[in-house]
Amino acid sequence: MGISLTIVHLAVLHVGLAVCRQAASGEPQSDTQSLSATELHNAGVRSLDKGDYRSAEAYFLAALQKWERAPATDPLSIASTLENLSAAYAGQARFSDAISVCRRAVDIRERAQGKDHADLAYALNRLGECYRRSGDSRAAEPLFRRARRIIEAHHGADQSKVAAILNNLALIYRDRKENQRAEQLLNQAVHILDENARSSDSTLATFLNNLAALYRSDGRLQEAEAQLRRAIDIWERTLGSEHPDVAAGLNNLGDLARLQSNYEVAEPLYHRALDIFERALGPVHPNVGTVLNNLGTLYYLTERFEKAEPLFGRALAIFEASHHEGPPFADILSNYSRVLRKLNRKPEARKLEKRAREVASRVAHEDLSDLTVHVSTLAKREPKANRKSIK
């Protein structure tokens, strides 16, 4: 099961755990009360850049509280903070929360800037991505298309923003198995960044990662590996070796190795990806569940059933806790049942097989045919020029 990356609008230091406590309690802490809304917002941006979504959420909530209490706050400042809060929620796989705050940001921008402003296009792109990752591609596609029309109508528009929207449209087509259309859009996005001297940009690595996923699904494994290795190299240089995007690339590289029966190569890649995700996103994030499922599959294939069983059990618990019963959930149920049969725990296996069939039936009814749908880290990135760091 691969991990795909998508592009939403990100804002641009870490004050500390007190802000996280503030978010949980709803009360500002003394060491954040002295910070302005702008300072809190920009601290949240820096946390997003590090992949620290929980701290980013706390900063943005604190900033919103101050923005909304101020008598003459620019509504666009509120919109910017809401957009970045949506990225923090999405990074934690809290898509309903992300959609809610992003819709509010879109409404603010439409009222304040009109229906054809470039900033509205970026907000629409974000909202579309939140819908797509929640599994609602039908709601996402018209938002991406509208965003693209707005951006392309602006003379001298930043082409890197166009590339970001092309990436997200490509993922819609990939989800529908229209790989040729998806590949065309992704190659166009890569070309735009290369033409604009952005060959070392972390956004380019995202496009390469997604292009690799297409090559993999078409059986072009060597081409996929080349794209992935280039992506990981860019991420490590630009974001650092402990960023969730790096973990996504490592997981996907592990998948390629596993598909080619290079299990000794795949195993340490999965372990490193798991370690990064657990530290960056917490132990119950769906991406942790994805890697646990992949590592468990490797152990199953190498007949280490005793080692595979607790990994599948933990992956299942993560997805049950998040109430995510889409394709990854069905995949985990099926894998877990197989290893239980190998361990001669047939009554438990039969129960899981029944649940897997039920989930697969619901997924088929929703026209989601891919039962190994990719999970996004949602460490979303756009070119630095589009990050909403408030000056």
CSV table of C-alpha atoms in Angstrom, one decimal, residues 7-275:
chain,number,residue,atom,x,y,z
A,7,ILE,CA,-0.5,19.7,-2.7
A,8,VAL,CA,-2.5,22.2,-0.7
A,9,HIS,CA,-1.6,25.7,0.3
A,10,LEU,CA,0.8,25.9,3.3
A,11,ALA,CA,1.6,28.8,5.3
A,12,VAL,CA,5.4,29.7,6.2
A,13,LEU,CA,9.6,28.7,15.8
A,14,HIS,CA,8.4,26.4,17.8
A,15,VAL,CA,7.3,28.1,21.1
A,16,GLY,CA,6.8,24.7,22.8
A,17,LEU,CA,4.5,22.3,24.4
A,18,ALA,CA,2.6,24.9,26.3
A,19,VAL,CA,0.8,25.8,23.1
A,20,CYS,CA,-0.3,22.2,22.6
A,21,ARG,CA,-1.7,22.2,26.1
A,22,GLN,CA,-3.5,25.4,25.2
A,23,ALA,CA,-5.2,23.8,22.3
A,24,ALA,CA,-6.4,20.9,24.4
A,25,SER,CA,-7.7,23.1,27.2
A,26,GLY,CA,-9.0,26.0,25.1
A,27,GLU,CA,-7.3,28.5,27.4
A,28,PRO,CA,-4.2,30.5,26.4
A,29,GLN,CA,-1.1,29.8,28.4
A,30,SER,CA,0.9,32.7,30.0
A,31,ASP,CA,3.9,32.2,27.6
A,32,THR,CA,1.7,32.6,24.5
A,33,GLN,CA,-0.5,35.5,25.8
A,34,SER,CA,2.3,38.0,25.0
A,35,LEU,CA,2.5,36.8,21.4
A,36,SER,CA,0.5,38.6,18.8
A,37,ALA,CA,-1.9,36.9,16.4
A,38,THR,CA,0.7,37.4,13.6
A,39,GLU,CA,3.5,35.8,15.7
A,40,LEU,CA,1.3,32.8,16.6
A,41,HIS,CA,0.3,32.4,13.0
A,42,ASN,CA,3.8,32.5,11.7
A,43,ALA,CA,4.9,30.0,14.4
A,44,GLY,CA,2.2,27.7,13.1
A,45,VAL,CA,3.6,28.1,9.6
A,46,ARG,CA,7.0,27.0,10.8
A,47,SER,CA,5.6,24.0,12.5
A,48,LEU,CA,3.8,23.0,9.3
A,49,ASP,CA,7.1,23.3,7.5
A,50,LYS,CA,8.5,20.8,10.0
A,51,GLY,CA,5.6,18.4,9.7
A,52,ASP,CA,4.6,19.1,13.3
A,53,TYR,CA,0.8,19.3,12.7
A,54,ARG,CA,-0.3,19.1,16.3
A,55,SER,CA,1.8,22.1,17.3
A,56,ALA,CA,0.7,23.9,14.2
A,57,GLU,CA,-2.9,23.4,15.0
A,58,ALA,CA,-2.4,24.8,18.5
A,59,TYR,CA,-0.7,27.9,17.1
A,60,PHE,CA,-3.4,28.6,14.5
A,61,LEU,CA,-6.2,28.1,17.0
A,62,ALA,CA,-4.5,30.6,19.4
A,63,ALA,CA,-4.0,33.0,16.5
A,64,LEU,CA,-7.7,32.7,15.4
A,65,GLN,CA,-8.8,33.5,19.0
A,66,LYS,CA,-6.8,36.7,18.9
A,67,TRP,CA,-7.8,37.7,15.4
A,68,GLU,CA,-11.5,37.2,16.2
A,69,ARG,CA,-11.3,39.2,19.4
A,70,ALA,CA,-9.6,42.2,17.8
A,71,PRO,CA,-12.0,45.0,16.8
A,72,ALA,CA,-10.6,45.7,13.3
A,73,THR,CA,-9.0,42.5,12.1
A,74,ASP,CA,-8.5,42.2,8.3
A,75,PRO,CA,-10.8,39.2,7.3
A,76,LEU,CA,-8.1,38.0,4.9
A,77,SER,CA,-5.8,37.4,7.9
A,78,ILE,CA,-8.5,35.2,9.4
A,79,ALA,CA,-8.9,33.4,6.0
A,80,SER,CA,-5.1,32.8,5.8
A,81,THR,CA,-5.0,31.3,9.3
A,82,LEU,CA,-8.1,29.1,8.6
A,83,GLU,CA,-6.4,27.8,5.4
A,84,ASN,CA,-3.3,26.8,7.3
A,85,LEU,CA,-5.4,25.3,10.1
A,86,SER,CA,-7.0,23.1,7.5
A,87,ALA,CA,-3.5,21.9,6.5
A,88,ALA,CA,-2.8,21.1,10.1
A,89,TYR,CA,-6.0,19.1,10.5
A,90,ALA,CA,-5.4,17.3,7.2
A,91,GLY,CA,-1.9,16.4,8.3
A,92,GLN,CA,-3.6,14.6,11.2
A,93,ALA,CA,-6.1,12.9,8.9
A,94,ARG,CA,-8.9,15.0,10.4
A,95,PHE,CA,-10.6,15.7,7.1
A,96,SER,CA,-14.0,16.8,8.3
A,97,ASP,CA,-12.4,19.4,10.4
A,98,ALA,CA,-10.1,20.4,7.5
A,99,ILE,CA,-13.1,20.8,5.2
A,100,SER,CA,-15.1,22.8,7.7
A,101,VAL,CA,-12.4,25.5,8.3
A,102,CYS,CA,-11.4,25.6,4.6
A,103,ARG,CA,-14.9,26.2,3.5
A,104,ARG,CA,-15.1,29.1,5.9
A,105,ALA,CA,-11.9,30.5,4.4
A,106,VAL,CA,-13.3,30.2,0.8
A,107,ASP,CA,-16.4,32.1,1.9
A,108,ILE,CA,-14.4,34.9,3.4
A,109,ARG,CA,-12.2,35.2,0.3
A,110,GLU,CA,-15.2,35.2,-2.1
A,111,ARG,CA,-16.8,38.0,-0.1
A,112,ALA,CA,-13.7,40.1,0.4
A,113,GLN,CA,-11.9,39.5,-2.9
A,114,GLY,CA,-14.5,38.4,-5.4
A,115,LYS,CA,-14.9,35.2,-7.4
A,116,ASP,CA,-11.9,35.5,-9.7
A,117,HIS,CA,-9.0,36.4,-7.4
A,118,ALA,CA,-5.9,34.3,-7.5
A,119,ASP,CA,-5.9,33.8,-3.7
A,120,LEU,CA,-9.4,32.3,-4.0
A,121,ALA,CA,-8.0,29.8,-6.5
A,122,TYR,CA,-5.5,28.6,-3.9
A,123,ALA,CA,-8.2,28.3,-1.3
A,124,LEU,CA,-10.4,26.3,-3.7
A,125,ASN,CA,-7.4,24.0,-4.4
A,126,ARG,CA,-7.0,23.4,-0.7
A,127,LEU,CA,-10.6,22.6,-0.2
A,128,GLY,CA,-10.6,20.3,-3.2
A,129,GLU,CA,-7.7,18.4,-1.7
A,130,CYS,CA,-9.4,18.0,1.6
A,131,TYR,CA,-12.5,16.5,-0.1
A,132,ARG,CA,-10.3,14.2,-2.3
A,133,ARG,CA,-8.5,12.8,0.7
A,134,SER,CA,-11.7,12.3,2.6
A,135,GLY,CA,-12.8,10.0,-0.3
A,136,ASP,CA,-15.1,12.5,-2.1
A,137,SER,CA,-13.4,12.9,-5.5
A,138,ARG,CA,-16.7,14.0,-7.0
A,139,ALA,CA,-16.7,17.1,-4.8
A,140,ALA,CA,-13.0,17.7,-5.3
A,141,GLU,CA,-12.8,17.7,-9.1
A,142,PRO,CA,-14.9,20.8,-9.9
A,143,LEU,CA,-13.0,22.7,-7.2
A,144,PHE,CA,-9.7,21.9,-8.8
A,145,ARG,CA,-11.0,22.8,-12.3
A,146,ARG,CA,-12.4,26.1,-11.1
A,147,ALA,CA,-9.1,26.9,-9.3
A,148,ARG,CA,-7.2,26.1,-12.5
A,149,ARG,CA,-9.4,28.4,-14.7
A,150,ILE,CA,-8.9,31.3,-12.2
A,151,ILE,CA,-5.1,30.9,-12.1
A,152,GLU,CA,-4.7,30.5,-15.8
A,153,ALA,CA,-6.8,33.6,-16.5
A,154,HIS,CA,-4.3,35.8,-14.5
A,155,HIS,CA,-1.6,37.2,-16.8
A,156,GLY,CA,1.8,36.3,-15.4
A,157,ALA,CA,0.4,33.8,-12.9
A,158,ASP,CA,2.9,31.9,-10.9
A,159,GLN,CA,3.2,28.7,-12.9
A,160,SER,CA,4.2,26.7,-9.9
A,161,LYS,CA,0.7,27.2,-8.6
A,162,VAL,CA,-0.7,25.9,-11.8
A,163,ALA,CA,1.6,22.9,-11.4
A,164,ALA,CA,0.2,22.2,-7.9
A,165,ILE,CA,-3.3,22.1,-9.2
A,166,LEU,CA,-2.3,19.8,-12.1
A,167,ASN,CA,-0.8,17.4,-9.5
A,168,ASN,CA,-4.1,17.3,-7.6
A,169,LEU,CA,-6.1,16.8,-10.8
A,170,ALA,CA,-3.8,14.0,-11.7
A,171,LEU,CA,-4.5,12.2,-8.5
A,172,ILE,CA,-8.3,12.4,-9.3
A,173,TYR,CA,-7.6,10.6,-12.6
A,174,ARG,CA,-5.3,8.1,-10.9
A,175,ASP,CA,-8.0,7.3,-8.4
A,176,ARG,CA,-10.2,6.5,-11.4
A,177,LYS,CA,-7.6,4.4,-13.1
A,178,GLU,CA,-7.1,6.9,-15.9
A,179,ASN,CA,-3.4,6.6,-15.6
A,180,GLN,CA,-2.5,8.0,-19.0
A,181,ARG,CA,-4.3,11.3,-18.3
A,182,ALA,CA,-2.8,11.4,-14.8
A,183,GLU,CA,0.8,10.8,-16.1
A,184,GLN,CA,0.4,13.5,-18.7
A,185,LEU,CA,-0.6,16.1,-16.0
A,186,LEU,CA,2.1,15.0,-13.7
A,187,ASN,CA,4.8,15.2,-16.4
A,188,GLN,CA,3.5,18.7,-17.2
A,189,ALA,CA,3.7,19.7,-13.5
A,190,VAL,CA,7.3,18.4,-13.3
A,191,HIS,CA,8.2,20.2,-16.5
A,192,ILE,CA,6.8,23.5,-15.1
A,193,LEU,CA,9.1,23.3,-12.1
A,194,ASP,CA,12.1,22.3,-14.1
A,195,GLU,CA,11.5,25.1,-16.5
A,196,ASN,CA,11.3,27.6,-13.6
A,197,ALA,CA,14.6,26.4,-12.0
A,198,ARG,CA,12.7,24.6,-9.2
A,199,SER,CA,14.5,21.3,-9.7
A,200,SER,CA,15.5,21.2,-6.0
A,201,ASP,CA,12.1,22.3,-4.6
A,202,SER,CA,10.4,19.9,-2.2
A,203,THR,CA,7.2,20.3,-4.3
A,204,LEU,CA,8.9,18.7,-7.2
A,205,ALA,CA,9.7,15.7,-5.0
A,206,THR,CA,5.9,15.4,-4.4
A,207,PHE,CA,5.2,15.3,-8.1
A,208,LEU,CA,8.0,12.7,-8.6
A,209,ASN,CA,6.6,10.6,-5.8
A,210,ASN,CA,3.2,10.6,-7.4
A,211,LEU,CA,4.6,9.9,-10.9
A,212,ALA,CA,6.4,6.9,-9.4
A,213,ALA,CA,3.1,5.6,-8.1
A,214,LEU,CA,1.7,5.7,-11.6
A,215,TYR,CA,4.7,3.9,-13.0
A,216,ARG,CA,4.4,1.2,-10.3
A,217,SER,CA,0.8,0.6,-11.1
A,218,ASP,CA,1.7,0.2,-14.8
A,219,GLY,CA,4.4,-2.3,-13.9
A,220,ARG,CA,7.3,0.1,-14.7
A,221,LEU,CA,9.1,-0.6,-11.5
A,222,GLN,CA,12.6,0.6,-12.5
A,223,GLU,CA,11.2,3.9,-13.7
A,224,ALA,CA,9.3,4.2,-10.5
A,225,GLU,CA,12.4,3.5,-8.4
A,226,ALA,CA,14.4,6.2,-10.2
A,227,GLN,CA,11.7,8.8,-9.6
A,228,LEU,CA,11.3,7.8,-5.9
A,229,ARG,CA,15.0,8.0,-5.2
A,230,ARG,CA,15.2,11.4,-6.7
A,231,ALA,CA,12.2,12.5,-4.6
A,232,ILE,CA,13.7,11.2,-1.4
A,233,ASP,CA,17.0,12.9,-2.1
A,234,ILE,CA,15.3,16.3,-2.6
A,235,TRP,CA,13.2,15.9,0.5
A,236,GLU,CA,16.1,15.0,2.7
A,237,ARG,CA,18.1,18.0,1.4
A,238,THR,CA,15.2,20.5,1.7
A,239,LEU,CA,13.1,19.2,4.6
A,240,GLY,CA,15.6,17.1,6.7
A,241,SER,CA,15.7,13.4,7.1
A,242,GLU,CA,13.0,13.2,9.8
A,243,HIS,CA,10.2,14.9,7.8
A,244,PRO,CA,6.9,12.9,7.1
A,245,ASP,CA,7.4,13.4,3.4
A,246,VAL,CA,10.7,11.5,3.6
A,247,ALA,CA,8.9,8.7,5.5
A,248,ALA,CA,6.3,8.5,2.7
A,249,GLY,CA,9.0,8.1,0.1
A,250,LEU,CA,10.8,5.5,2.1
A,251,ASN,CA,7.6,3.5,2.5
A,252,ASN,CA,6.9,3.6,-1.2
A,253,LEU,CA,10.5,2.6,-2.0
A,254,GLY,CA,10.0,-0.3,0.4
A,255,ASP,CA,6.9,-1.3,-1.5
A,256,LEU,CA,8.8,-1.4,-4.8
A,257,ALA,CA,11.5,-3.6,-3.2
A,258,ARG,CA,8.9,-5.9,-1.7
A,259,LEU,CA,7.1,-6.2,-5.1
A,260,GLN,CA,10.4,-7.4,-6.5
A,261,SER,CA,10.9,-9.9,-3.6
A,262,ASN,CA,13.8,-7.8,-2.3
A,263,TYR,CA,12.7,-8.3,1.2
A,264,GLU,CA,16.1,-7.6,2.9
A,265,VAL,CA,16.0,-4.2,1.1
A,266,ALA,CA,12.4,-3.5,1.9
A,267,GLU,CA,12.4,-4.2,5.7
A,268,PRO,CA,14.8,-1.5,6.9
A,269,LEU,CA,13.0,1.0,4.6
A,270,TYR,CA,9.7,0.2,6.3
A,271,HIS,CA,11.2,0.4,9.8
A,272,ARG,CA,12.7,3.8,9.1
A,273,ALA,CA,9.5,5.1,7.7
A,274,LEU,CA,7.6,3.8,10.7
A,275,ASP,CA,10.0,5.4,13.1
